[in-house]
PDB file of C-alpha atoms in Angstrom:
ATOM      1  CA  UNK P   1       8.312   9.720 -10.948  1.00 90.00           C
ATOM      2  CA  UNK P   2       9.188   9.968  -7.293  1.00 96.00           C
ATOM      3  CA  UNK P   3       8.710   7.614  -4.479  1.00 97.00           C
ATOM      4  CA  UNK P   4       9.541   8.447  -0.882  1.00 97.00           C
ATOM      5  CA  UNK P   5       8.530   6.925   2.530  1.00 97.00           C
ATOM      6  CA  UNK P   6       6.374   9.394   4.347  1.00 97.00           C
ATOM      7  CA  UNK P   7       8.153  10.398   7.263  1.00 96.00           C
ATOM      8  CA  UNK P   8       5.398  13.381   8.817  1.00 96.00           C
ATOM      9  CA  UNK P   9       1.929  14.040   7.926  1.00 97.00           C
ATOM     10  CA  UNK P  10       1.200  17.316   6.149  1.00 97.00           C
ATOM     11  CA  UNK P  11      -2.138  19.021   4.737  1.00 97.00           C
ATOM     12  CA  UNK P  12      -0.770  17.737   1.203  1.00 97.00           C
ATOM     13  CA  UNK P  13      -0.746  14.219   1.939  1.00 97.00           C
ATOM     14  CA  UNK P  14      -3.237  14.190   4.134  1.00 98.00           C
ATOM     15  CA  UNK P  15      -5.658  15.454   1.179  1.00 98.00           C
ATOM     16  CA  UNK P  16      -4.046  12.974  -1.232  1.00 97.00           C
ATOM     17  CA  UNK P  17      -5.635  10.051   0.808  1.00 97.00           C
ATOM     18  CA  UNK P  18      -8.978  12.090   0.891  1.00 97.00           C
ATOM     19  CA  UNK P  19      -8.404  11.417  -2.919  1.00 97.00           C
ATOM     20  CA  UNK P  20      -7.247   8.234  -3.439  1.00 97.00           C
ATOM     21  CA  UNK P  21      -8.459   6.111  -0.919  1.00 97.00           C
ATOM     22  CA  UNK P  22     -12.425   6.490  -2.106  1.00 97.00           C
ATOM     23  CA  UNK P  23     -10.500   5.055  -5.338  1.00 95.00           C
ATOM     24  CA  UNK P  24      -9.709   1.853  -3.696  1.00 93.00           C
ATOM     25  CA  UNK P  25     -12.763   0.974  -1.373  1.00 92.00           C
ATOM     26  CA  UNK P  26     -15.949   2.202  -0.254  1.00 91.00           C
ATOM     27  CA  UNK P  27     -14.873   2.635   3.228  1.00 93.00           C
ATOM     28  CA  UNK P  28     -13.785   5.907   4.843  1.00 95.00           C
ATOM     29  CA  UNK P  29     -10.070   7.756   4.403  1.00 96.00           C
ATOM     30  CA  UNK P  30      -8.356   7.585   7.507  1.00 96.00           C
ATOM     31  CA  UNK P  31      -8.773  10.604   9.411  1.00 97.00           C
ATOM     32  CA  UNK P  32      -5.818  13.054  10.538  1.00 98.00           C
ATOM     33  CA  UNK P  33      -5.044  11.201  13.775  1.00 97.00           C
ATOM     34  CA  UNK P  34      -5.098   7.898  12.132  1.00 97.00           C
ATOM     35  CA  UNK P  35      -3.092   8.582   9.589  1.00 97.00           C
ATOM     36  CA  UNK P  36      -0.672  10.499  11.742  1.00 97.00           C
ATOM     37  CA  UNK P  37      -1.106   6.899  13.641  1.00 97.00           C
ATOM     38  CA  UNK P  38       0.481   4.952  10.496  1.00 96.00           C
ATOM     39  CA  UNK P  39       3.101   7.436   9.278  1.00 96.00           C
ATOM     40  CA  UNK P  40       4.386   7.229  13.158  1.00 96.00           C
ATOM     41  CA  UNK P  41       3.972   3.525  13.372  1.00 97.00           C
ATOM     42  CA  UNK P  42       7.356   1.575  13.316  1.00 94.00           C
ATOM     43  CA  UNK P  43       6.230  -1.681  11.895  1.00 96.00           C
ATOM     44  CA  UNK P  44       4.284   0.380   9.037  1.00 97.00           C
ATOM     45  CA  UNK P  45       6.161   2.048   5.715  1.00 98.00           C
ATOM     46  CA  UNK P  46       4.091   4.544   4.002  1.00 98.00           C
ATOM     47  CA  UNK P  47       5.035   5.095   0.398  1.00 98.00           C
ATOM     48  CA  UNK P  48       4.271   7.754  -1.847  1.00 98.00           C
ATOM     49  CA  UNK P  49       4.848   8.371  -5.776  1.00 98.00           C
ATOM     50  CA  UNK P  50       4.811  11.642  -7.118  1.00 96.00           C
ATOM     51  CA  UNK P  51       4.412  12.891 -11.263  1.00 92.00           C
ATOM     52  CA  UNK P  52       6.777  15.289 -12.331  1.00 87.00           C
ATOM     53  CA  UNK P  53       4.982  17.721 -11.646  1.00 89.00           C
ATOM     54  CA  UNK P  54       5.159  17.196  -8.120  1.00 92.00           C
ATOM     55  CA  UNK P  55       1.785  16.095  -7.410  1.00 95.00           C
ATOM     56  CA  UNK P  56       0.775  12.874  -5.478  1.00 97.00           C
ATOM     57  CA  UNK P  57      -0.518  10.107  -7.120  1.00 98.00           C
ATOM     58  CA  UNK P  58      -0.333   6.965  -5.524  1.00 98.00           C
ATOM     59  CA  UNK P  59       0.442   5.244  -2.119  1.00 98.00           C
ATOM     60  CA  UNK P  60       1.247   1.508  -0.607  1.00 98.00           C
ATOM     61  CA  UNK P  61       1.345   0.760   2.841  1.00 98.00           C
ATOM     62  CA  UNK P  62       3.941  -1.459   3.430  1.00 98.00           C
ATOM     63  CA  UNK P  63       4.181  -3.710   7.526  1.00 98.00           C
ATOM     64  CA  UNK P  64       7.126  -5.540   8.616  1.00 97.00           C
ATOM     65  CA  UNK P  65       6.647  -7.355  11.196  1.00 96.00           C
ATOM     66  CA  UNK P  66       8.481 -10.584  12.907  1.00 95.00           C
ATOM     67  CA  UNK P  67       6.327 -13.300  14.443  1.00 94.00           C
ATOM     68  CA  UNK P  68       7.690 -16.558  15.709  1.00 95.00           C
ATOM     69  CA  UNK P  69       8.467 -17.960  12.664  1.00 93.00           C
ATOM     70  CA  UNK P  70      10.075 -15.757  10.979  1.00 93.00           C
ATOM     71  CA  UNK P  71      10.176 -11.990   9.598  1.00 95.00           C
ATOM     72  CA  UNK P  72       7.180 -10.977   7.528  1.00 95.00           C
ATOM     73  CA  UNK P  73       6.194  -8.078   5.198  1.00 97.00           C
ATOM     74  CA  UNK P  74       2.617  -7.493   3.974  1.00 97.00           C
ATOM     75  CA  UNK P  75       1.649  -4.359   1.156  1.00 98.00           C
ATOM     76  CA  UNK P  76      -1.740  -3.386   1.854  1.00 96.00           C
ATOM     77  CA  UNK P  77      -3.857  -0.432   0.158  1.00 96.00           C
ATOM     78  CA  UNK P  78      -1.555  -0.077  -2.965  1.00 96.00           C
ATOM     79  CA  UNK P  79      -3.740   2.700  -5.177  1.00 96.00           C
ATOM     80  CA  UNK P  80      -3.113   4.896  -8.170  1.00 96.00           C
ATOM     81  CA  UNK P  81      -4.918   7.855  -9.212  1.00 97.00           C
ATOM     82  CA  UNK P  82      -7.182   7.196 -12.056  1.00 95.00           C
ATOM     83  CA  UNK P  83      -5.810  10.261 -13.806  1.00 94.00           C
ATOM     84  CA  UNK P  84      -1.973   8.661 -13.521  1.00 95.00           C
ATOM     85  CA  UNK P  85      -2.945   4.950 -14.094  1.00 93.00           C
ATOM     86  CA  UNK P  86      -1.291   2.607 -16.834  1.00 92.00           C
ATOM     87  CA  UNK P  87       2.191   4.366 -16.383  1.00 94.00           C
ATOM     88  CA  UNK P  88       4.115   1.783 -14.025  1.00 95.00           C
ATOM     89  CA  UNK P  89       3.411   3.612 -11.242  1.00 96.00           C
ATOM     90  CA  UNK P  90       2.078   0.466  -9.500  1.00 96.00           C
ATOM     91  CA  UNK P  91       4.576  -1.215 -10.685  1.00 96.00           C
ATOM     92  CA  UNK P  92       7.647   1.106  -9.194  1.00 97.00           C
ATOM     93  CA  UNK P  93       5.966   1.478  -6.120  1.00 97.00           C
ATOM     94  CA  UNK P  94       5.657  -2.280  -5.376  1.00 97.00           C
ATOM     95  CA  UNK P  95       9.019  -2.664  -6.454  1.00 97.00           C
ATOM     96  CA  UNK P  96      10.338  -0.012  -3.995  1.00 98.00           C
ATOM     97  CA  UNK P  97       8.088  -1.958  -1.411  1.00 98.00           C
ATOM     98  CA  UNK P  98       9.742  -5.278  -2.514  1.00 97.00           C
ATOM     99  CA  UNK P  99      13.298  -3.493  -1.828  1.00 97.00           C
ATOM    100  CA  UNK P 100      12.374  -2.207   1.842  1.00 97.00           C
ATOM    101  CA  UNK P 101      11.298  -5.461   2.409  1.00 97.00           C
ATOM    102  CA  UNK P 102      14.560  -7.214   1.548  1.00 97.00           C
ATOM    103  CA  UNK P 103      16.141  -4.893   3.519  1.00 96.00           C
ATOM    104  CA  UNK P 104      14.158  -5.509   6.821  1.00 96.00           C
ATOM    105  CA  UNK P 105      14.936  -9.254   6.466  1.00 96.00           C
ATOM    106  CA  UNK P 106      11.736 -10.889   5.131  1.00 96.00           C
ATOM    107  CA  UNK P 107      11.798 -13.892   2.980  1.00 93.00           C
ATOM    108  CA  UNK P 108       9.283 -12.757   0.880  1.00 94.00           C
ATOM    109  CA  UNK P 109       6.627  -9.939   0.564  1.00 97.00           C
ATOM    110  CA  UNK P 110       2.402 -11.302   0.737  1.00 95.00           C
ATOM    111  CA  UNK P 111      -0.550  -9.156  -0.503  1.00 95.00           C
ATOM    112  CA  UNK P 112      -4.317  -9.629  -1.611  1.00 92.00           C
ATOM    113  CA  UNK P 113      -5.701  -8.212  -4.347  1.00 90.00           C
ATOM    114  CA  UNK P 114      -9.704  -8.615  -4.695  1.00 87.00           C
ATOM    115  CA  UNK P 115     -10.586 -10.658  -8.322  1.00 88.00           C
ATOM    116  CA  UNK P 116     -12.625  -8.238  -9.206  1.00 90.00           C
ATOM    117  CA  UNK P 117      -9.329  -6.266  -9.801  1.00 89.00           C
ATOM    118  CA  UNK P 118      -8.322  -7.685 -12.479  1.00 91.00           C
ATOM    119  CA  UNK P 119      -5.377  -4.995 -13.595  1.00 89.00           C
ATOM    120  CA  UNK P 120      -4.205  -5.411 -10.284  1.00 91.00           C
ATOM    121  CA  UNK P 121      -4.400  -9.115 -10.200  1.00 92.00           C
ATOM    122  CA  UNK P 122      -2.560  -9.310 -13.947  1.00 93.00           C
ATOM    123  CA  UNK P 123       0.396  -7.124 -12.470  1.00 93.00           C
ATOM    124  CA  UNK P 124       1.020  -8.767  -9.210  1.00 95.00           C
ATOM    125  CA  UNK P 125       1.471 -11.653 -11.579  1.00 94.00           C
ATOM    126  CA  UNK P 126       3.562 -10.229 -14.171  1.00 95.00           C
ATOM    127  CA  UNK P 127       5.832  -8.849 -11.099  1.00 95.00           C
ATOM    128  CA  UNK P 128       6.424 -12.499  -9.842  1.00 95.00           C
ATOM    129  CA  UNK P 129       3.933 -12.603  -6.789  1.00 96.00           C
ATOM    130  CA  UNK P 130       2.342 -16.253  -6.761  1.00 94.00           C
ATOM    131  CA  UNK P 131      -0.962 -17.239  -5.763  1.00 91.00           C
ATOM    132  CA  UNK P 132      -1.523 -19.314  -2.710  1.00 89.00           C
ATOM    133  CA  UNK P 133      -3.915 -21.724  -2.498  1.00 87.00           C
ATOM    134  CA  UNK P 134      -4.929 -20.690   0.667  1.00 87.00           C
ATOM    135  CA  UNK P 135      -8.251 -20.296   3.347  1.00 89.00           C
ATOM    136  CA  UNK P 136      -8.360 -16.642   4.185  1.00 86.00           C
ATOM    137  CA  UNK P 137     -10.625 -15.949   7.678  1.00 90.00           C
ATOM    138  CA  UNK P 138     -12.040 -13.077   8.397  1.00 88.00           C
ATOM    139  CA  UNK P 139     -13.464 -12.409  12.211  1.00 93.00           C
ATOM    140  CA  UNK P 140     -15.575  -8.954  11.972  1.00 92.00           C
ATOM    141  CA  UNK P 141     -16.809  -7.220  15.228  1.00 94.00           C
TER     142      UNK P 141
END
């Protein structure tokens, strides 16, 4: 297993997310521009893990960010190929997430992870993360 930040889009990854992302959610893959948007972006990590034999199969999007109170990280969009799934690949990846976001300065790393998910949820867990009792808002336009 291999994990490296993406540092330039290329056909490769860009057809990995065509992949993987419909694997996550039932919206749309980002399209070349805006993904070439968040591999550019300098508050945005994006990680990818790679088998042996070199293909891709799995991402996390990692933000840093500072806001008045303090430095903050956030993993969004953390998905494994179904074919690659029950390894640790999860697992490794948040890990290398949780390391980058030492690094940067953050106290601490938040995510969500829908119920429904309940693999997901069970790992996140396992891995130390602690559930807030918390009021999540959500303004749609």
């Amino acid at each position: 297993m291999k994990i490296s930040p993406v540092t330039e889009l290329t056909d490769e990854i860009y057809e990995a997310f065509q992949r993987l992302i419909p694997q996550l959610t039932s919206l749309e893959p980002p399209k070349w521009d805006e993904l070439k948007d968040l591999v550019s972006a300098d508050a945005t990590t994006l990680l990818i893990a790679r088998q042996s034999d070199e293909k891709i199969v799995a991402t996390l999007t990692l933000i840093c960010f500072r806001v008045p109170t303090g430095l903050r990280a956030l993993i969004e969009d953390l998905v494994v190929d179904e074919s690659a799934r029950g390894q640790g690949i999860a697992s490794e990846l948040t890990h290398a997430a949780l390391n980058i976001a030492k690094e940067y300065g953050a106290n601490g790393v938040m995510l969500t992870s829908n119920p429904q998910r309940v693999a997901a949820n069970k790992l996140y867990q396992k891995m130390g993360f602690k559930h807030w009792e918390t009021n999540l808002y959500f303004y749609e336009f």
